[in-house]
Amino acid sequence: MPKSIKEIVLENRLFHFCADHGSEIDYIVGTLLNNLEAAIFQNKPLFQFSKAANIGITVGWNYFDAVFDVFGAFKQLTDTRSYRRTQSKIQASLNIISAIQLFSLSYNPLLTTYVGLANETDLAASSFAFSALFDLFVAALEFYNTKKEMEFKGWLDEKIKQLIYTILHGHDNKELIKDIHSLTSTQINRNPHKHGSIKLFLEQKLPPNPITQQLVGSLEQHNEGHSERSRRLHAQLVQAHKDSRVNLNLKIASFLGMTFLAVSRFLDSSTDAANTTLVLGLGFSTYVASAYFAYNSERVIETVSYYSGKFFDYCKPQAEPRGLSLQNVV
């Protein structure tokens, strides 16, 4: 049976890279070009981008970000394995709204003329600032999730929700059950007095089911393998929380930078206030772009290597199939 377009897209490695990290790569390139012109060459005759090039950089930066927002929304809406369906829908909705306003405001001569702005792209910075605000909200939500799971009770509550979701939708949950059993039995082994309360908590939360009944009934069974798995899980949770905190800080800096850049567009360029807001905007955005570059350089190299390898494999001459040929027959 041929695969649907949806299945082909979701199995594509490049799609997932663009959905997860495309906006960060776009931020690096857009910031480099925009800040290069604004910070170094803006008031010098040695070099300046043409008006058309400036429009292309600004609008292209925003349009690419909008496209990556659409990719992210598609991935979030089609990810049926995620048990946080409400959060996924909220994030997808924010991505769609962000994409719409980026497409609508980045280059809008009629609207900019109506509000009395000089250039067709004067609302582009404001549009990107709104997009950064949506990203900040999503990052805060992800930080909340990871912070909640740093506590055992919060982690267990989330894993119970995930387990119930997998049971209802028929998804594979063997590894999830192993995770729950390992971390829970390790917790009980370290704190025997909590056995009763943890067991009661599980019995109240989990539906009567052979899988869940076996899980609750085997909590006393603990070995070194469970402890080792528990340590790995804890390390993963700590790293996830650290990554989400870094991401949240970068989103805050990005929002501040884009807000300063947007405000500078509405100020008289000859005033100190305009220069100050511009410098702050350039500083914050450059910091964020540098951090994104540091975090994504290895990932970009890996992705490029993967697809370049596939390309060269495709270009290699195919070996002739072995077997009978007309020459052999003749």
Short mmCIF file of C-alpha atoms in Angstrom, two decimals:
data_model
loop_
_atom_site.label_atom_id
_atom_site.label_comp_id
_atom_site.label_asym_id
_atom_site.label_seq_id
_atom_site.Cartn_x
_atom_site.Cartn_y
_atom_site.Cartn_z
CA MET A 1 0.00 0.00 0.00
CA PRO A 2 1.54 3.38 -1.02
CA LYS A 3 2.34 5.82 1.76
CA SER A 4 0.30 8.98 2.17
CA ILE A 5 1.88 12.43 1.83
CA LYS A 6 1.54 12.84 5.59
CA GLU A 7 3.49 9.63 6.27
CA ILE A 8 6.20 10.58 3.76
CA VAL A 9 6.62 14.02 5.33
CA LEU A 10 6.71 12.73 8.91
CA GLU A 11 9.35 10.13 8.00
CA ASN A 12 11.57 12.76 6.38
CA ARG A 13 14.61 13.64 8.48
CA LEU A 14 15.00 17.09 6.93
CA PHE A 15 11.39 17.96 7.79
CA HIS A 16 11.97 17.20 11.47
CA PHE A 17 15.20 19.20 11.44
CA CYS A 18 13.41 22.22 9.92
CA ALA A 19 10.44 21.89 12.29
CA ASP A 20 12.64 21.65 15.40
CA HIS A 21 15.63 23.84 14.54
CA GLY A 22 14.89 25.68 11.29
CA SER A 23 13.88 28.91 13.01
CA GLU A 24 17.16 28.92 14.96
CA ILE A 25 19.22 28.54 11.76
CA ASP A 26 17.10 31.27 10.16
CA TYR A 27 17.76 33.48 13.20
CA ILE A 28 21.53 33.01 12.83
CA VAL A 29 21.58 33.91 9.12
CA GLY A 30 19.06 36.75 9.43
CA THR A 31 20.81 38.31 12.40
CA LEU A 32 24.20 38.07 10.71
CA LEU A 33 23.03 39.88 7.57
CA ASN A 34 20.80 42.41 9.34
CA ASN A 35 23.26 43.32 12.10
CA LEU A 36 26.19 43.43 9.71
CA GLU A 37 24.53 46.17 7.71
CA ALA A 38 23.01 47.99 10.67
CA ALA A 39 25.91 47.93 13.13
CA ILE A 40 29.01 48.16 10.97
CA PHE A 41 28.12 49.84 7.71
CA GLN A 42 24.96 51.81 8.33
CA ASN A 43 26.58 55.24 8.46
CA LYS A 44 29.63 54.55 6.31
CA PRO A 45 29.82 54.96 2.54
CA LEU A 46 32.23 52.01 2.23
CA PHE A 47 29.44 49.49 2.02
CA GLN A 48 25.67 49.41 2.16
CA PHE A 49 23.09 46.94 1.00
CA SER A 50 20.79 48.24 -1.68
CA LYS A 51 17.19 48.97 -0.77
CA ALA A 52 16.06 45.85 -2.60
CA ALA A 53 18.64 43.76 -0.74
CA ASN A 54 17.54 45.20 2.61
CA ILE A 55 13.93 44.37 1.83
CA GLY A 56 14.94 40.88 0.72
CA ILE A 57 16.92 40.22 3.91
CA THR A 58 14.20 41.51 6.23
CA VAL A 59 11.26 39.91 4.46
CA GLY A 60 13.12 36.69 3.67
CA TRP A 61 14.14 36.31 7.33
CA ASN A 62 10.53 36.67 8.46
CA TYR A 63 9.05 34.54 5.68
CA PHE A 64 11.44 31.66 6.33
CA ASP A 65 10.58 31.86 10.02
CA ALA A 66 6.88 31.69 9.10
CA VAL A 67 7.49 28.60 6.97
CA PHE A 68 9.31 26.89 9.84
CA ASP A 69 6.41 27.83 12.14
CA VAL A 70 4.06 26.02 9.74
CA PHE A 71 6.36 22.98 9.77
CA GLY A 72 6.33 23.00 13.57
CA ALA A 73 2.54 23.30 13.71
CA PHE A 74 2.12 20.40 11.29
CA LYS A 75 4.41 18.21 13.36
CA GLN A 76 2.64 19.11 16.61
CA LEU A 77 -0.83 18.47 15.21
CA THR A 78 0.11 15.12 13.66
CA ASP A 79 2.15 13.76 16.57
CA THR A 80 -0.40 11.28 17.90
CA ARG A 81 2.14 9.67 20.22
CA SER A 82 2.38 12.74 22.44
CA TYR A 83 0.11 12.44 25.46
CA ARG A 84 0.12 16.22 25.98
CA ARG A 85 -2.38 16.76 23.20
CA THR A 86 -3.80 19.99 24.64
CA GLN A 87 -0.36 21.56 24.93
CA SER A 88 0.53 20.39 21.42
CA LYS A 89 -2.61 22.03 20.04
CA ILE A 90 -1.85 25.27 21.90
CA GLN A 91 1.71 25.32 20.54
CA ALA A 92 0.48 24.53 17.02
CA SER A 93 -2.11 27.32 17.24
CA LEU A 94 0.55 29.81 18.35
CA ASN A 95 2.81 28.72 15.49
CA ILE A 96 0.00 29.19 12.97
CA ILE A 97 -0.90 32.63 14.35
CA SER A 98 2.79 33.55 14.30
CA ALA A 99 3.14 32.46 10.68
CA ILE A 100 0.03 34.37 9.59
CA GLN A 101 1.13 37.64 11.17
CA LEU A 102 4.69 37.22 9.82
CA PHE A 103 3.35 36.75 6.29
CA SER A 104 0.87 39.62 6.72
CA LEU A 105 3.00 42.31 8.36
CA SER A 106 6.56 41.74 7.15
CA TYR A 107 5.93 43.43 3.80
CA ASN A 108 2.72 45.41 3.67
CA PRO A 109 3.00 48.73 1.76
CA LEU A 110 -0.68 49.56 2.20
CA LEU A 111 -0.66 49.14 5.97
CA THR A 112 2.65 50.93 6.53
CA THR A 113 1.43 53.85 4.42
CA TYR A 114 -1.86 53.92 6.33
CA VAL A 115 -0.14 54.15 9.73
CA GLY A 116 2.32 56.75 8.44
CA LEU A 117 5.53 54.72 8.25
CA ALA A 118 8.19 55.52 5.68
CA ASN A 119 9.25 52.03 4.53
CA GLU A 120 7.26 48.99 3.44
CA THR A 121 9.12 46.78 5.93
CA ASP A 122 8.88 49.00 9.02
CA LEU A 123 6.45 46.54 10.63
CA ALA A 124 8.72 43.55 10.01
CA ALA A 125 10.61 44.00 13.29
CA SER A 126 7.35 44.34 15.23
CA SER A 127 6.07 41.21 13.52
CA PHE A 128 9.18 39.27 14.49
CA ALA A 129 8.90 40.58 18.05
CA PHE A 130 5.37 39.14 18.25
CA SER A 131 6.72 35.85 16.93
CA ALA A 132 9.45 35.92 19.58
CA LEU A 133 6.76 36.47 22.23
CA PHE A 134 4.92 33.33 21.07
CA ASP A 135 8.20 31.40 21.19
CA LEU A 136 8.78 32.69 24.71
CA PHE A 137 5.40 31.38 25.84
CA VAL A 138 6.13 27.93 24.39
CA ALA A 139 9.58 27.88 26.01
CA ALA A 140 8.04 28.82 29.37
CA LEU A 141 5.56 25.95 29.00
CA GLU A 142 8.35 23.49 28.24
CA PHE A 143 10.36 24.80 31.20
CA TYR A 144 7.34 24.28 33.46
CA ASN A 145 7.03 20.68 32.25
CA THR A 146 10.67 19.83 32.91
CA LYS A 147 10.67 21.59 36.28
CA LYS A 148 7.60 19.62 37.35
CA GLU A 149 9.31 16.35 36.45
CA MET A 150 12.35 17.19 38.57
CA GLU A 151 10.25 16.18 41.60
CA PHE A 152 9.41 12.46 41.84
CA LYS A 153 5.70 13.03 42.45
CA GLY A 154 5.42 15.38 39.48
CA TRP A 155 7.37 12.96 37.28
CA LEU A 156 5.22 10.02 38.35
CA ASP A 157 2.02 11.97 37.75
CA GLU A 158 3.12 12.79 34.19
CA LYS A 159 4.21 9.21 33.47
CA ILE A 160 0.87 7.89 34.69
CA LYS A 161 -0.90 10.22 32.24
CA GLN A 162 1.41 9.01 29.49
CA LEU A 163 0.82 5.35 30.39
CA ILE A 164 -2.96 5.79 30.37
CA TYR A 165 -2.70 7.49 26.97
CA THR A 166 -0.64 4.62 25.52
CA ILE A 167 -3.11 2.04 26.83
CA LEU A 168 -6.11 3.88 25.37
CA HIS A 169 -4.46 4.32 21.97
CA GLY A 170 -2.72 0.96 21.76
CA HIS A 171 0.83 2.35 21.67
CA ASP A 172 3.86 0.38 22.76
CA ASN A 173 4.56 1.12 26.43
CA LYS A 174 7.11 -1.51 27.46
CA GLU A 175 9.96 0.97 27.93
CA LEU A 176 7.65 3.42 29.70
CA ILE A 177 6.57 0.73 32.16
CA LYS A 178 10.22 -0.16 32.78
CA ASP A 179 10.96 3.51 33.48
CA ILE A 180 8.05 3.82 35.91
CA HIS A 181 8.94 0.59 37.69
CA SER A 182 12.65 1.39 37.93
CA LEU A 183 12.33 4.91 39.29
CA THR A 184 9.40 4.06 41.58
CA SER A 185 10.97 0.90 43.02
CA THR A 186 14.23 2.80 43.56
CA GLN A 187 12.31 5.52 45.40
CA ILE A 188 10.62 2.90 47.60
CA ASN A 189 13.94 1.10 48.21
CA ARG A 190 15.47 4.36 49.46
CA ASN A 191 12.36 5.41 51.42
CA PRO A 192 10.50 2.26 52.57
CA HIS A 193 8.05 4.35 54.59
CA LYS A 194 6.70 5.82 51.33
CA HIS A 195 5.71 2.44 49.90
CA GLY A 196 2.12 2.64 51.08
CA SER A 197 1.49 6.20 49.88
CA ILE A 198 3.10 5.57 46.47
CA LYS A 199 1.11 2.36 45.96
CA LEU A 200 -2.11 4.13 46.96
CA PHE A 201 -1.30 7.01 44.59
CA LEU A 202 -0.82 4.59 41.69
CA GLU A 203 -3.99 2.65 42.49
CA GLN A 204 -6.03 5.87 42.56
CA LYS A 205 -4.57 7.23 39.32
CA LEU A 206 -4.30 4.09 37.18
CA PRO A 207 -7.36 2.37 35.68
CA PRO A 208 -7.95 -1.32 36.54
CA ASN A 209 -5.97 -3.10 33.89
CA PRO A 210 -3.72 -6.20 33.83
CA ILE A 211 -0.76 -4.04 32.83
CA THR A 212 -1.24 -1.51 35.62
CA GLN A 213 -2.10 -4.18 38.20
CA GLN A 214 1.13 -6.02 37.41
CA LEU A 215 3.06 -2.76 37.70
CA VAL A 216 1.60 -1.90 41.12
CA GLY A 217 2.07 -5.46 42.38
CA SER A 218 5.75 -5.61 41.47
CA LEU A 219 6.97 -2.42 43.15
CA GLU A 220 8.79 -4.38 45.88
CA GLN A 221 10.91 -6.15 43.26
CA HIS A 222 14.09 -4.09 43.06
CA ASN A 223 17.59 -4.88 41.81
CA GLU A 224 20.74 -3.09 40.70
CA GLY A 225 19.43 -2.93 37.13
CA HIS A 226 16.53 -0.81 38.34
CA SER A 227 18.92 1.49 40.20
CA GLU A 228 21.10 1.91 37.11
CA ARG A 229 18.10 2.69 34.91
CA SER A 230 16.87 5.11 37.57
CA ARG A 231 20.22 6.94 37.55
CA ARG A 232 20.10 7.27 33.76
CA LEU A 233 16.55 8.58 33.91
CA HIS A 234 17.47 11.12 36.57
CA ALA A 235 20.44 12.31 34.50
CA GLN A 236 18.17 12.71 31.47
CA LEU A 237 15.64 14.69 33.51
CA VAL A 238 18.36 16.99 34.86
CA GLN A 239 19.72 17.57 31.34
CA ALA A 240 16.24 18.22 29.94
CA HIS A 241 15.58 20.77 32.69
CA LYS A 242 18.93 22.44 32.05
CA ASP A 243 18.28 22.60 28.30
CA SER A 244 14.80 24.04 28.81
CA ARG A 245 16.18 26.70 31.18
CA VAL A 246 18.83 27.71 28.64
CA ASN A 247 16.21 27.78 25.89
CA LEU A 248 13.91 29.94 28.02
CA ASN A 249 16.71 32.42 28.72
CA LEU A 250 17.52 32.63 25.01
CA LYS A 251 13.86 33.21 24.13
CA ILE A 252 13.71 36.01 26.72
CA ALA A 253 16.84 37.60 25.24
CA SER A 254 15.46 37.15 21.72
CA PHE A 255 12.17 38.82 22.65
CA LEU A 256 13.99 41.73 24.29
CA GLY A 257 16.31 42.14 21.31
CA MET A 258 13.51 42.09 18.75
CA THR A 259 11.41 44.45 20.86
CA PHE A 260 14.26 46.97 21.05
CA LEU A 261 14.80 46.70 17.29
CA ALA A 262 11.08 47.18 16.67
CA VAL A 263 10.90 50.24 18.94
CA SER A 264 13.95 51.78 17.26
CA ARG A 265 12.04 51.82 13.95
CA PHE A 266 9.49 54.23 15.42
CA LEU A 267 12.03 56.66 16.90
CA ASP A 268 13.83 59.53 15.25
CA SER A 269 17.15 58.02 14.13
CA SER A 270 19.02 61.19 15.13
CA THR A 271 18.10 60.88 18.82
CA ASP A 272 20.05 59.15 21.58
CA ALA A 273 17.00 57.04 22.44
CA ALA A 274 16.92 55.57 18.93
CA ASN A 275 20.64 54.79 19.00
CA THR A 276 20.40 53.23 22.46
CA THR A 277 17.46 50.98 21.59
CA LEU A 278 19.15 49.98 18.34
CA VAL A 279 22.39 49.04 20.10
CA LEU A 280 20.48 47.07 22.75
CA GLY A 281 18.50 45.27 20.07
CA LEU A 282 21.61 44.41 18.10
CA GLY A 283 23.40 43.27 21.25
CA PHE A 284 20.66 40.93 22.43
CA SER A 285 20.00 39.49 18.97
CA THR A 286 23.72 38.91 18.33
CA TYR A 287 24.06 37.12 21.66
CA VAL A 288 21.12 34.83 20.85
CA ALA A 289 22.40 34.13 17.33
CA SER A 290 25.84 33.25 18.72
CA ALA A 291 24.30 30.85 21.23
CA TYR A 292 22.14 29.23 18.54
CA PHE A 293 25.23 28.82 16.37
CA ALA A 294 27.11 27.12 19.20
CA TYR A 295 24.24 24.75 19.93
CA ASN A 296 23.38 23.94 16.31
CA SER A 297 26.74 23.79 14.54
CA GLU A 298 27.26 20.08 15.22
CA ARG A 299 23.64 19.31 14.35
CA VAL A 300 23.87 21.22 11.06
CA ILE A 301 27.11 19.47 10.10
CA GLU A 302 25.55 16.09 10.85
CA THR A 303 22.46 16.86 8.76
CA VAL A 304 24.47 18.22 5.83
CA SER A 305 26.78 15.19 5.93
CA TYR A 306 23.80 12.84 5.95
CA TYR A 307 22.16 14.39 2.90
CA SER A 308 25.39 14.95 1.00
CA GLY A 309 26.19 11.27 1.51
CA LYS A 310 22.78 10.30 0.15
CA PHE A 311 23.28 12.64 -2.81
CA PHE A 312 26.67 11.18 -3.75
CA ASP A 313 25.33 7.65 -3.33
CA TYR A 314 22.54 8.53 -5.73
CA CYS A 315 25.02 9.96 -8.25
CA LYS A 316 27.19 6.85 -8.28
CA PRO A 317 26.81 4.75 -11.45
CA GLN A 318 24.60 1.78 -10.77
CA ALA A 319 26.18 -1.63 -11.27
CA GLU A 320 24.69 -3.68 -14.06
CA PRO A 321 22.41 -6.42 -12.78
CA ARG A 322 23.92 -9.85 -12.87
CA GLY A 323 22.25 -12.61 -14.83
CA LEU A 324 21.31 -13.28 -18.41
CA SER A 325 21.81 -10.56 -21.02
CA LEU A 326 21.29 -10.39 -24.76
CA GLN A 327 25.05 -10.78 -25.26
CA ASN A 328 25.08 -13.94 -23.18
CA VAL A 329 22.11 -15.35 -25.05
CA VAL A 330 23.63 -14.55 -28.46
#
